[in-house]
PDB file of C-alpha atoms in Angstrom:
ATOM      1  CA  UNK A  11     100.135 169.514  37.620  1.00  0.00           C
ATOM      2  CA  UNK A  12      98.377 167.297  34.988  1.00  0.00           C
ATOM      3  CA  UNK A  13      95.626 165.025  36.059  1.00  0.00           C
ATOM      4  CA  UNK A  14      95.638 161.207  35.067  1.00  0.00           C
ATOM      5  CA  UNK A  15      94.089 160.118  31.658  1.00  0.00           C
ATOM      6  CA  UNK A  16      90.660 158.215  31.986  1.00  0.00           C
ATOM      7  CA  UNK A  17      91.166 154.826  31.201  1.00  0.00           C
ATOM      8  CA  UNK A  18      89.706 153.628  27.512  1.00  0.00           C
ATOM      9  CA  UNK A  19      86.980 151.174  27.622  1.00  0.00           C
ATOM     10  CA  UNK A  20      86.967 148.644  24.773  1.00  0.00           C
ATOM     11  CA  UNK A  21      84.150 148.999  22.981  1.00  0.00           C
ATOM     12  CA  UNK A  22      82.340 145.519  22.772  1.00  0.00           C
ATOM     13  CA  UNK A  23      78.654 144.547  21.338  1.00  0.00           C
ATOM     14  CA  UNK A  24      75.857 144.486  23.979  1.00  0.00           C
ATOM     15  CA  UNK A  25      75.391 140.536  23.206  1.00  0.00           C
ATOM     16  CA  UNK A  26      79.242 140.125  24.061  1.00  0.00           C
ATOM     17  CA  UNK A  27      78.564 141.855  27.027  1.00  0.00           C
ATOM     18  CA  UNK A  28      75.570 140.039  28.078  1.00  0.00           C
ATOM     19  CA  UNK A  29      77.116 136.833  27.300  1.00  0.00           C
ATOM     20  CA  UNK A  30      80.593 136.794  28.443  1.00  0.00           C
ATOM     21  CA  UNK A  31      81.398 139.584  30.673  1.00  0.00           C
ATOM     22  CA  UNK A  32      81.287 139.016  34.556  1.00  0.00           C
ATOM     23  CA  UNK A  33      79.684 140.964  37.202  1.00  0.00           C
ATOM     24  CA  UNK A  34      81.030 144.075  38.406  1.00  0.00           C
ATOM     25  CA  UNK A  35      81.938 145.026  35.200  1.00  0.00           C
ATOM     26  CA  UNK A  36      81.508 148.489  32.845  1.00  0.00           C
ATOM     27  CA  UNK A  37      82.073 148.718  28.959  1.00  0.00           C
ATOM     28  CA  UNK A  38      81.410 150.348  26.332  1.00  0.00           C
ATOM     29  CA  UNK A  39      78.742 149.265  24.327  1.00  0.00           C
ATOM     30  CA  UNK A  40      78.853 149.872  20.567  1.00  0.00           C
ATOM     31  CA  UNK A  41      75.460 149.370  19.971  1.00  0.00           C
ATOM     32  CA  UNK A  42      73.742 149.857  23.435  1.00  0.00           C
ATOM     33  CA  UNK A  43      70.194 152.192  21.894  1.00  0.00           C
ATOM     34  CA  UNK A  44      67.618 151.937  19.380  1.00  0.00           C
ATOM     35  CA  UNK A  45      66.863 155.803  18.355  1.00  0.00           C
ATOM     36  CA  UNK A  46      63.069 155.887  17.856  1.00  0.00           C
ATOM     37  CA  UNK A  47      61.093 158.855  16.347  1.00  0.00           C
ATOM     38  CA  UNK A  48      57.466 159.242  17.537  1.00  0.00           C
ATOM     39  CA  UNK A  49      55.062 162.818  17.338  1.00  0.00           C
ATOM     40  CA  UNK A  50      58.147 164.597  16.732  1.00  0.00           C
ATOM     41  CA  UNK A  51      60.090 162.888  19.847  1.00  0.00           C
ATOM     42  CA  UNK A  52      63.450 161.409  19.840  1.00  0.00           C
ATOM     43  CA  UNK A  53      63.571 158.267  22.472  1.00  0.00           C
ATOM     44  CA  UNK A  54      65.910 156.368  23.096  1.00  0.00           C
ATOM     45  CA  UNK A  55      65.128 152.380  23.723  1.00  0.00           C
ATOM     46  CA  UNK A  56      68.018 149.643  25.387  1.00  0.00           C
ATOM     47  CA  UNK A  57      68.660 147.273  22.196  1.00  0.00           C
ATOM     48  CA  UNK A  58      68.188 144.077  24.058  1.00  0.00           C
ATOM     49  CA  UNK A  59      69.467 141.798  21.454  1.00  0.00           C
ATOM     50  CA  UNK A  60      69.563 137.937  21.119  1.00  0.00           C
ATOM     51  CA  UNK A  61      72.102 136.421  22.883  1.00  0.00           C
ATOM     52  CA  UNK A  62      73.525 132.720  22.736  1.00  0.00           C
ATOM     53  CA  UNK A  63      74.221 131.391  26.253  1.00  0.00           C
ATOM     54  CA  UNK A  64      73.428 128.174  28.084  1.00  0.00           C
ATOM     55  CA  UNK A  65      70.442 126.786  28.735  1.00  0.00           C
ATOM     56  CA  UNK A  66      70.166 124.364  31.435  1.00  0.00           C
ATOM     57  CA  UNK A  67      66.604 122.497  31.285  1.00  0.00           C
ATOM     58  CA  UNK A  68      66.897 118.854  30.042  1.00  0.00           C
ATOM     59  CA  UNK A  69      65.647 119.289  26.981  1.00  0.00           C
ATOM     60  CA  UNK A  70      68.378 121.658  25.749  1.00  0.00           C
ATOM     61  CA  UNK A  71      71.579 121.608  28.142  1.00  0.00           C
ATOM     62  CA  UNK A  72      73.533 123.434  25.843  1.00  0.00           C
ATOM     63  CA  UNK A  73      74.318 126.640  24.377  1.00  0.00           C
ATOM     64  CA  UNK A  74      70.769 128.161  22.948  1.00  0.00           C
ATOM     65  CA  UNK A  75      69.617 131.294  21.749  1.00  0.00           C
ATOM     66  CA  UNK A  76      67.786 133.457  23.978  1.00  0.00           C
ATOM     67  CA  UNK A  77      65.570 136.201  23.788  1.00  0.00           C
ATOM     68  CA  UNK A  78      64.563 139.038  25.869  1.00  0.00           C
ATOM     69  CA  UNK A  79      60.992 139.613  27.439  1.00  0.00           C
ATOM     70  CA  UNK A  80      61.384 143.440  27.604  1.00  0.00           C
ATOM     71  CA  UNK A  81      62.701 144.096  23.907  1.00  0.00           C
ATOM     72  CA  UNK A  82      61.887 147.892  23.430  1.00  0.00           C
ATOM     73  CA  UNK A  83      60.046 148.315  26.289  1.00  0.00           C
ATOM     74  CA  UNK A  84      63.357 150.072  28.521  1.00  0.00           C
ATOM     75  CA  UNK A  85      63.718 153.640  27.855  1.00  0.00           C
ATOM     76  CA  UNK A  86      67.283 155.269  28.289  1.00  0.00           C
ATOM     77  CA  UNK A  87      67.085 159.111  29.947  1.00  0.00           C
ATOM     78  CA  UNK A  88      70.077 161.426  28.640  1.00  0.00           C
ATOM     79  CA  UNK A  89      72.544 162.542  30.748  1.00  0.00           C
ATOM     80  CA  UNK A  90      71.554 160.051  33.538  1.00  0.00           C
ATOM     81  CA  UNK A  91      72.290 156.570  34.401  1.00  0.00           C
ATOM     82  CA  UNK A  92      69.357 154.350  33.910  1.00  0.00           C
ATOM     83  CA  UNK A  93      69.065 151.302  36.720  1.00  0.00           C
ATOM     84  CA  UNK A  94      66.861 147.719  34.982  1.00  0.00           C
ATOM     85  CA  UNK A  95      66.584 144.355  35.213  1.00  0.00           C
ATOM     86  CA  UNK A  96      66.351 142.520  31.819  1.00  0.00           C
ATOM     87  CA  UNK A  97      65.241 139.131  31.437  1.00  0.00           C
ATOM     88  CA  UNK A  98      65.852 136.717  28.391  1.00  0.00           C
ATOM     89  CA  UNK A  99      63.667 133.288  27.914  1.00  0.00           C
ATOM     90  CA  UNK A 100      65.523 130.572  26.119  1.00  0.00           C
ATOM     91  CA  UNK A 101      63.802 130.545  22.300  1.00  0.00           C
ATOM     92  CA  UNK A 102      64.075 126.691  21.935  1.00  0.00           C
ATOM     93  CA  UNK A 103      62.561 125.250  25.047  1.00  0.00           C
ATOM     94  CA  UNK A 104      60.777 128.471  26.206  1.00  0.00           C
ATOM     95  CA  UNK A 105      61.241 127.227  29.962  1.00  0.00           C
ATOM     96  CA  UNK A 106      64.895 128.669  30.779  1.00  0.00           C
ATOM     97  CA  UNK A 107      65.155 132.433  32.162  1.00  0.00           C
ATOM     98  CA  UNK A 108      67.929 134.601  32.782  1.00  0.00           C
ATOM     99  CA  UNK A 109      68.039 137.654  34.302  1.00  0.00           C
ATOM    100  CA  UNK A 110      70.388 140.770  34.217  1.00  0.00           C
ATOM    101  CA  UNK A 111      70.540 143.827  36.482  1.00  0.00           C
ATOM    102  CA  UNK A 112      72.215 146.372  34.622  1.00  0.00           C
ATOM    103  CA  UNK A 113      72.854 150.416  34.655  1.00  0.00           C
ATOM    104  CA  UNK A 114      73.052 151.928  31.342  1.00  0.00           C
ATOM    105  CA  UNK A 115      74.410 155.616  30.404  1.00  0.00           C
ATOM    106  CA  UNK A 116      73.955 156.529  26.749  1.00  0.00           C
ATOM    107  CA  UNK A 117      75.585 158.731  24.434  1.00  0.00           C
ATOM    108  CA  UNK A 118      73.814 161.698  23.397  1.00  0.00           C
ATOM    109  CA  UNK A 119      75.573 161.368  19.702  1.00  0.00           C
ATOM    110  CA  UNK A 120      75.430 157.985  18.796  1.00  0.00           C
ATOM    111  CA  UNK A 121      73.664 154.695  19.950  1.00  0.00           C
ATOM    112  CA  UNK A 122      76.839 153.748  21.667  1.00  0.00           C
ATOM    113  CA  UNK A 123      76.761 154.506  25.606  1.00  0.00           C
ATOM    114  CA  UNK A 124      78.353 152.974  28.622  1.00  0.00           C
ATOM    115  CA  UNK A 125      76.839 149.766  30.583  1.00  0.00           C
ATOM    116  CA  UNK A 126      77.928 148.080  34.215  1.00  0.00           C
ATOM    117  CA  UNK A 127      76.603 144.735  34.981  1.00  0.00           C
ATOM    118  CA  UNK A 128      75.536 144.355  38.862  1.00  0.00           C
ATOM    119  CA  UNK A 129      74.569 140.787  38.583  1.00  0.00           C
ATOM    120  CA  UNK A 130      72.881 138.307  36.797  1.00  0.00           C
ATOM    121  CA  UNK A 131      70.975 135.323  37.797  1.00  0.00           C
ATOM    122  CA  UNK A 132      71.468 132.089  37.981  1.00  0.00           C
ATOM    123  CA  UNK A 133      75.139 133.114  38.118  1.00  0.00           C
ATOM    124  CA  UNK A 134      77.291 134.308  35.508  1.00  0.00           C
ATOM    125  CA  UNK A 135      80.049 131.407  34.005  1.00  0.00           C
ATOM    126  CA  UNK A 136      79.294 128.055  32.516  1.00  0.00           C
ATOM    127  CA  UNK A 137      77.480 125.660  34.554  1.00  0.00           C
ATOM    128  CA  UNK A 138      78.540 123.151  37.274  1.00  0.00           C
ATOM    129  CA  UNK A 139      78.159 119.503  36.060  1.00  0.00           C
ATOM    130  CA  UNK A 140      75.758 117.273  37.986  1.00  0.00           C
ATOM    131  CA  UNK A 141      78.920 114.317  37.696  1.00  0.00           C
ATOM    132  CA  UNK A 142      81.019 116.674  39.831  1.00  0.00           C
ATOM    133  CA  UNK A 143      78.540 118.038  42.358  1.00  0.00           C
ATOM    134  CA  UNK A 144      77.895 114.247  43.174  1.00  0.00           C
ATOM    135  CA  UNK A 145      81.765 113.515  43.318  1.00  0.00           C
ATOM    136  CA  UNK A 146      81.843 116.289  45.909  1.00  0.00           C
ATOM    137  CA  UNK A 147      79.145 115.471  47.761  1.00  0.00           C
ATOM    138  CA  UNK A 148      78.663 117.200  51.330  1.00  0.00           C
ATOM    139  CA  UNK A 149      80.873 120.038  49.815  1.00  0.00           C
ATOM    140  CA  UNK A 150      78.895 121.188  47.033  1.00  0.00           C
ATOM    141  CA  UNK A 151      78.167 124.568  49.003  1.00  0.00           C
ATOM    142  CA  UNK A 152      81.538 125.402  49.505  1.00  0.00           C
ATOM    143  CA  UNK A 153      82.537 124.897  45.478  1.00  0.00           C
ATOM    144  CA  UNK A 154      80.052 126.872  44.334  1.00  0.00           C
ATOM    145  CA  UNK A 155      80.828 129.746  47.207  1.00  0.00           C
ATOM    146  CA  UNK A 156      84.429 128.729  45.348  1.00  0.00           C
ATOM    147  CA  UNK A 157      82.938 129.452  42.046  1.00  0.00           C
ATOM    148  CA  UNK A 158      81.766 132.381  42.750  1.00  0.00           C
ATOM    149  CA  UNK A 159      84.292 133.979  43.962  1.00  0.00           C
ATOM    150  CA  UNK A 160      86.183 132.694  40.830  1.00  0.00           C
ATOM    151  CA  UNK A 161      83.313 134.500  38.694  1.00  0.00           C
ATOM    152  CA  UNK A 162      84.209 137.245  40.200  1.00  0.00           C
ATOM    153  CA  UNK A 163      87.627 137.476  40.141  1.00  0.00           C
ATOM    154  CA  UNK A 164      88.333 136.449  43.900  1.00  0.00           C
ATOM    155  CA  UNK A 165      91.276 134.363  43.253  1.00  0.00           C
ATOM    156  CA  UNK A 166      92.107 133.973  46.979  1.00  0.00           C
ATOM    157  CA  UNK A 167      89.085 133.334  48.312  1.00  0.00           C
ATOM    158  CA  UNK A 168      88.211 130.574  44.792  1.00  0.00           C
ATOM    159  CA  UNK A 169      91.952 128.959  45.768  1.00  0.00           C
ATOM    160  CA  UNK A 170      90.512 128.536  49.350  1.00  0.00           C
ATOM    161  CA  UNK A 171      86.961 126.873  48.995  1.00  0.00           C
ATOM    162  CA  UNK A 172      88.358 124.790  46.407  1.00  0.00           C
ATOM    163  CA  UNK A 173      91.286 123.418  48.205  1.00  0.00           C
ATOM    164  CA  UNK A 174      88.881 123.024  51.189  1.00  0.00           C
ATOM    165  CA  UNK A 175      86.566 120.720  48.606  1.00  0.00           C
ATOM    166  CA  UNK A 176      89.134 118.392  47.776  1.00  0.00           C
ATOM    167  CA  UNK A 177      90.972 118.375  51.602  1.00  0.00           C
ATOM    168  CA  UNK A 178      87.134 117.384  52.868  1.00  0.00           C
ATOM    169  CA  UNK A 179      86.470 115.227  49.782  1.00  0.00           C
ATOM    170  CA  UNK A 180      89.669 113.680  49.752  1.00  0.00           C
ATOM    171  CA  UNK A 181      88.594 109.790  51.057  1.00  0.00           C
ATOM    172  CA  UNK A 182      85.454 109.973  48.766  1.00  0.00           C
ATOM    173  CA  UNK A 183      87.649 111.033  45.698  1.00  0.00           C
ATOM    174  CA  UNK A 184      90.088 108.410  45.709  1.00  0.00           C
ATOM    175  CA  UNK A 185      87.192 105.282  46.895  1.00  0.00           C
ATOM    176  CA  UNK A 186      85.766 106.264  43.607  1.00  0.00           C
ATOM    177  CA  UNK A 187      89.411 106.229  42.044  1.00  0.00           C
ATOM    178  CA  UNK A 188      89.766 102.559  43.559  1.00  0.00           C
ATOM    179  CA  UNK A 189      86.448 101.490  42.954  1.00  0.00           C
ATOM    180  CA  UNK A 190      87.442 101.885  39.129  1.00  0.00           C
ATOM    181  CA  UNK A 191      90.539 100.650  39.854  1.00  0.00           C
ATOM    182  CA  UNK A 192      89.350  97.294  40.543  1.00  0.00           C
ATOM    183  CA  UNK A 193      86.061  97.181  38.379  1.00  0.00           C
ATOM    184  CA  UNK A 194      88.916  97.689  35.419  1.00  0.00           C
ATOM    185  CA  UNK A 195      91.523  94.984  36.905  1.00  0.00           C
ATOM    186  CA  UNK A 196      94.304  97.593  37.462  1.00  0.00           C
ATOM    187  CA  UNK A 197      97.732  95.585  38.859  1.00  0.00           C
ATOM    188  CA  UNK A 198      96.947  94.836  42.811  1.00  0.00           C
ATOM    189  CA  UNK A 199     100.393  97.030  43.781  1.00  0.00           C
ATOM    190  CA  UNK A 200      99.069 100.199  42.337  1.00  0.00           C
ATOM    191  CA  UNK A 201      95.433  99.434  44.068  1.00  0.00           C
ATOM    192  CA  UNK A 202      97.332  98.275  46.988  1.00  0.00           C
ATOM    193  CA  UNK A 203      99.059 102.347  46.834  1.00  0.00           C
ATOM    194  CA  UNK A 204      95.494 103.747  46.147  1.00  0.00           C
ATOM    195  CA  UNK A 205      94.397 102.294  49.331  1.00  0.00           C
ATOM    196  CA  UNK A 206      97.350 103.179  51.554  1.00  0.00           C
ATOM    197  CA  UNK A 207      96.674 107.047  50.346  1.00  0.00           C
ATOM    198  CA  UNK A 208      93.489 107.044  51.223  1.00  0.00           C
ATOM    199  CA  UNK A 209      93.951 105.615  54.769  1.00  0.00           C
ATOM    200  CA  UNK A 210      96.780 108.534  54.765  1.00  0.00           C
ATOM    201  CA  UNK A 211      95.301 111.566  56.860  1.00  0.00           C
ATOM    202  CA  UNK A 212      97.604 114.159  55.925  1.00  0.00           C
ATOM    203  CA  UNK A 213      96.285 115.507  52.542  1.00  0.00           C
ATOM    204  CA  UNK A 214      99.167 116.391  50.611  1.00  0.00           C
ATOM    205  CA  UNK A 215     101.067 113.287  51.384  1.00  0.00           C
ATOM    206  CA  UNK A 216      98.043 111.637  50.446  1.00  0.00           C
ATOM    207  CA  UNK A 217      98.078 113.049  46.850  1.00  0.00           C
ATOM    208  CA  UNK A 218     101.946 112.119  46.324  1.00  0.00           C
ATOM    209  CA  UNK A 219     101.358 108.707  47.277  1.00  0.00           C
ATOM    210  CA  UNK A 220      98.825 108.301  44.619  1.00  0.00           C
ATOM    211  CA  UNK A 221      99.656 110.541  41.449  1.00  0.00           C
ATOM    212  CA  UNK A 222     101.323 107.370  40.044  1.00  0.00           C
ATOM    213  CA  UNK A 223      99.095 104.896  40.147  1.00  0.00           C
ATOM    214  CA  UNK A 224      95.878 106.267  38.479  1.00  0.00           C
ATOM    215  CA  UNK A 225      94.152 103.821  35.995  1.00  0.00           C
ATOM    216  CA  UNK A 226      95.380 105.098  32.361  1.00  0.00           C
ATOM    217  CA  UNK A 227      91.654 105.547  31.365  1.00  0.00           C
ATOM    218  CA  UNK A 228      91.466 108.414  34.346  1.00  0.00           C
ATOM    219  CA  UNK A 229      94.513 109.980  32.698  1.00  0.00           C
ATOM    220  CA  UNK A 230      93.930 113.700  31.573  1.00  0.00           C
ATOM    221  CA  UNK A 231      96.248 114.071  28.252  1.00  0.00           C
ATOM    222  CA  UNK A 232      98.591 111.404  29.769  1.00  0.00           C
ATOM    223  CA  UNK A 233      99.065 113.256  33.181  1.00  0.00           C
ATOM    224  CA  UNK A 234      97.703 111.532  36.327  1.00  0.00           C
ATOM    225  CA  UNK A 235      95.257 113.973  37.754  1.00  0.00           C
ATOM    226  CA  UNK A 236      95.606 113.513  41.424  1.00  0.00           C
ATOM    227  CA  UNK A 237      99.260 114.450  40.307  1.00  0.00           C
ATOM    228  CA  UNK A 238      97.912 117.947  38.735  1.00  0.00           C
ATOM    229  CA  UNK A 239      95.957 118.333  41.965  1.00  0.00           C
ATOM    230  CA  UNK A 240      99.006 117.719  43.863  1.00  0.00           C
ATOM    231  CA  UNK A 241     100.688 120.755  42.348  1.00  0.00           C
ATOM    232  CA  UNK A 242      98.142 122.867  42.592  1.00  0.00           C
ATOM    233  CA  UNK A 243      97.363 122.251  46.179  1.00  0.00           C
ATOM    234  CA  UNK A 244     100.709 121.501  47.629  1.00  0.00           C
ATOM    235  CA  UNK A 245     102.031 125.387  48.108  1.00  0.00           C
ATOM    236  CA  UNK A 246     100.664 128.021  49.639  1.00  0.00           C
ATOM    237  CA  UNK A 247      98.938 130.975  48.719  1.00  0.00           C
ATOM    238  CA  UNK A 248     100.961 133.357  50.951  1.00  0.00           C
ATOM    239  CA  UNK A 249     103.163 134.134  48.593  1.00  0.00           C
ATOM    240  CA  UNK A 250     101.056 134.092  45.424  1.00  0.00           C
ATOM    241  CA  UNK A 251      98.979 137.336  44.012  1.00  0.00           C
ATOM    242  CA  UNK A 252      95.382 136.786  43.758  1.00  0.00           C
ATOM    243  CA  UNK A 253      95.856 136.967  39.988  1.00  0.00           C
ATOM    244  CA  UNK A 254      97.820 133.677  40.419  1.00  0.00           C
ATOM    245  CA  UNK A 255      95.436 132.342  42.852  1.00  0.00           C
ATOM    246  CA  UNK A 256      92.744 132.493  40.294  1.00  0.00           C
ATOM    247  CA  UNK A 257      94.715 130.807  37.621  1.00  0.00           C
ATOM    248  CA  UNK A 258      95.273 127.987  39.952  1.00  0.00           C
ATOM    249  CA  UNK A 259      91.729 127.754  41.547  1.00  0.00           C
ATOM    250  CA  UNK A 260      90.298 127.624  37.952  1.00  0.00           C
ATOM    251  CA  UNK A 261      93.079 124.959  36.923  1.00  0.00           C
ATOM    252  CA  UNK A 262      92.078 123.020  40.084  1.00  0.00           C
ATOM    253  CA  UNK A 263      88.321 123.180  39.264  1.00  0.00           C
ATOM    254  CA  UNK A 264      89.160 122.570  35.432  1.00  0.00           C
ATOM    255  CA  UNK A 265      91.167 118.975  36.660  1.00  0.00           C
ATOM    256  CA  UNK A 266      87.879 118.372  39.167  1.00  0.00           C
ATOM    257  CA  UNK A 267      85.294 118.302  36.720  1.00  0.00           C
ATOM    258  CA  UNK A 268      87.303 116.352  34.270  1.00  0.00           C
ATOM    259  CA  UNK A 269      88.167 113.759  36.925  1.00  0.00           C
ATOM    260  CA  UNK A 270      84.446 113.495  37.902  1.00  0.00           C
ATOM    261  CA  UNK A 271      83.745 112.621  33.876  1.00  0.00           C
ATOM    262  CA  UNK A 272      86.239 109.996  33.493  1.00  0.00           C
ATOM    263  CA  UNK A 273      85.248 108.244  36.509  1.00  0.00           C
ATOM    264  CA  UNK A 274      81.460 108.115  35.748  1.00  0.00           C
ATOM    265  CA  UNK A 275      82.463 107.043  32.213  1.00  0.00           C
ATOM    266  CA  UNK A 276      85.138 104.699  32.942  1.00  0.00           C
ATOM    267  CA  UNK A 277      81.946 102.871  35.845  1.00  0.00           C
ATOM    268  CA  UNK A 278      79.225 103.362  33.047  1.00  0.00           C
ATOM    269  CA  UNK A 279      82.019 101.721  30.616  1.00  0.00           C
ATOM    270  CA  UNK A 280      81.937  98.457  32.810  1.00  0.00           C
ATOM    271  CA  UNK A 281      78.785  97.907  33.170  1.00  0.00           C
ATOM    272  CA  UNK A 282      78.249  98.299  29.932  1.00  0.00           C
ATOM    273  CA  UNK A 283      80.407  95.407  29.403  1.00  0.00           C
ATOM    274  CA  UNK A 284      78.949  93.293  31.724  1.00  0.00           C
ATOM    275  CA  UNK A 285      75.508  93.395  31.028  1.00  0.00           C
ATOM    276  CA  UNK A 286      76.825  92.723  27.152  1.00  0.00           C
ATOM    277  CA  UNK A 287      78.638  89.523  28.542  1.00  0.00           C
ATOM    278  CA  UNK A 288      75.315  88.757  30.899  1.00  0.00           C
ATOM    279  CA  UNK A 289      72.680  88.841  28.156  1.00  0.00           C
ATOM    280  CA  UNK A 290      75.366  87.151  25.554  1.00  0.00           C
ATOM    281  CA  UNK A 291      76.181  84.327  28.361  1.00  0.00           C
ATOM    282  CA  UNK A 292      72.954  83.432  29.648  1.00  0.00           C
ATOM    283  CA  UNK A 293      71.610  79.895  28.789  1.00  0.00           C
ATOM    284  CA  UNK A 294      69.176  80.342  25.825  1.00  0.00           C
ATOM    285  CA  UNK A 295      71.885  82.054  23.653  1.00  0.00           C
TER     286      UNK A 295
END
């Protein structure tokens, strides 16, 4: 009888870990200790090296570099797993903190070793814009419940909360989709459809009605995205693997939060132009 192989872990760097691994997760770590000599003693120290990740306070929002708080302070045991929280501190606006929890095994002949990631706060993936959190409104709980599930590979339970979002949110999605609509001077027939779908109750239907008569400056690459939605959302997930569940849930919130950013620039857009036209018209000019 022969017993099954253990399963190879790709090696990966411990910054590549850190920075784009999600929870749940074990690796190999090529470079996971810092061997350290002291009155004859060999000790082994967690690297804890820079990572690049994003930082959310307003005077970065973007990817920064980020340092950690408890560089060679963490001591690794051999033969043991070693249980830490690390914490990084964003090096440009010295305000933003992440934090890991971690478990770290090492190996006794290199400065390789093997590390899981329990969690990480705030949560692990990019960041959920404020423009779609405000399209959303009263549902904002459930998409990030959604997200997180879709950090962590829940593709079921992601599918779910989003499709819930957009069923609740459906009447406040497309009044924002008419409100550009007219602000923009779109034909009245295709406003006149807008309308009628959002006075439709049945959600689905609702999404059909519409997906041809988006403004063209709320087209994603040419495709109507109410029309993306609709394909998303329309089946079920009974007969879909929670692998294909996932693809879909992060398609659906991919399409959401680009919706959300051509709305708010398409408004910004016309009021742009009309306090251009206001100051240029007024009576001393």
């Amino acid at each position: 009888m022969t017993s099954e192989a253990t399963p190879q872990l790709i090696p990966q760097s411990f910054a590549e870990f850190l920075e784009a691994s999600p929870p749940n997760q074990t690796v190999h770590i090529s470079d996971l200790i810092d061997l350290k000599w002291n009155s004859g003693n060999q000790y082994y120290y967690l690297t804890t090296p820079e990572i690049q990740i994003h930082c959310s306070a307003e005077t970065c929002n973007g990817i920064r570099f980020h340092r950690c708080t408890d560089g060679n302070k963490i001591t690794l045991r051999e033969k043991s797993l070693t249980n830490c929280f690390i914490t990084y501190i964003c090096s440009n606006c010295q305000n933003h903190k992440k934090t890991f929890a971690i478990a770290a095994r090492l190996n006794p002949n290199d400065t390789s070793g093997t590390l899981i990631k329990f969690g990480e706060t705030p949560v692990f993936g990019p960041p959920v814009p404020p423009r779609l959190l405000k399209l959303i409104g009263p549902d904002r709980d459930n998409f990030l419940k959604g997200r997180r599930c879709e950090n962590q590979g829940l593709g079921v339970g992601a599918f779910v909360y989003y499709r819930r979002v957009v069923e609740h949110q459906k009447d406040r999605i497309f009044k924002e989709i008419v409100k550009v609509s007219e602000k923009i001077g779109a034909p009245k027939e295709k406003i006149d459809i807008l309308t009628a779908a959002l006075s439709e109750t049945q959600f689905t239907k609702a999404l059909d009605m519409a997906k041809d008569a988006m403004p063209e400056s709320l087209l994603i690459n040419g495709h109507s995205p109410l029309k993306l939605l609709y394909r998303a959302l329309s089946d079920g997930i009974h007969n879909l693997s929670d692998e294909e569940c996932l693809g879909f849930a992060s398609a659906v919130r991919v399409v959401l939060g680009e919706l959300s950013d051509r709305l708010s620039q398409a408004l910004k857009d016309e009021v742009e132009i009309t306090n251009a036209l206001t100051r240029l018209l007024a009576p001393n000019n």
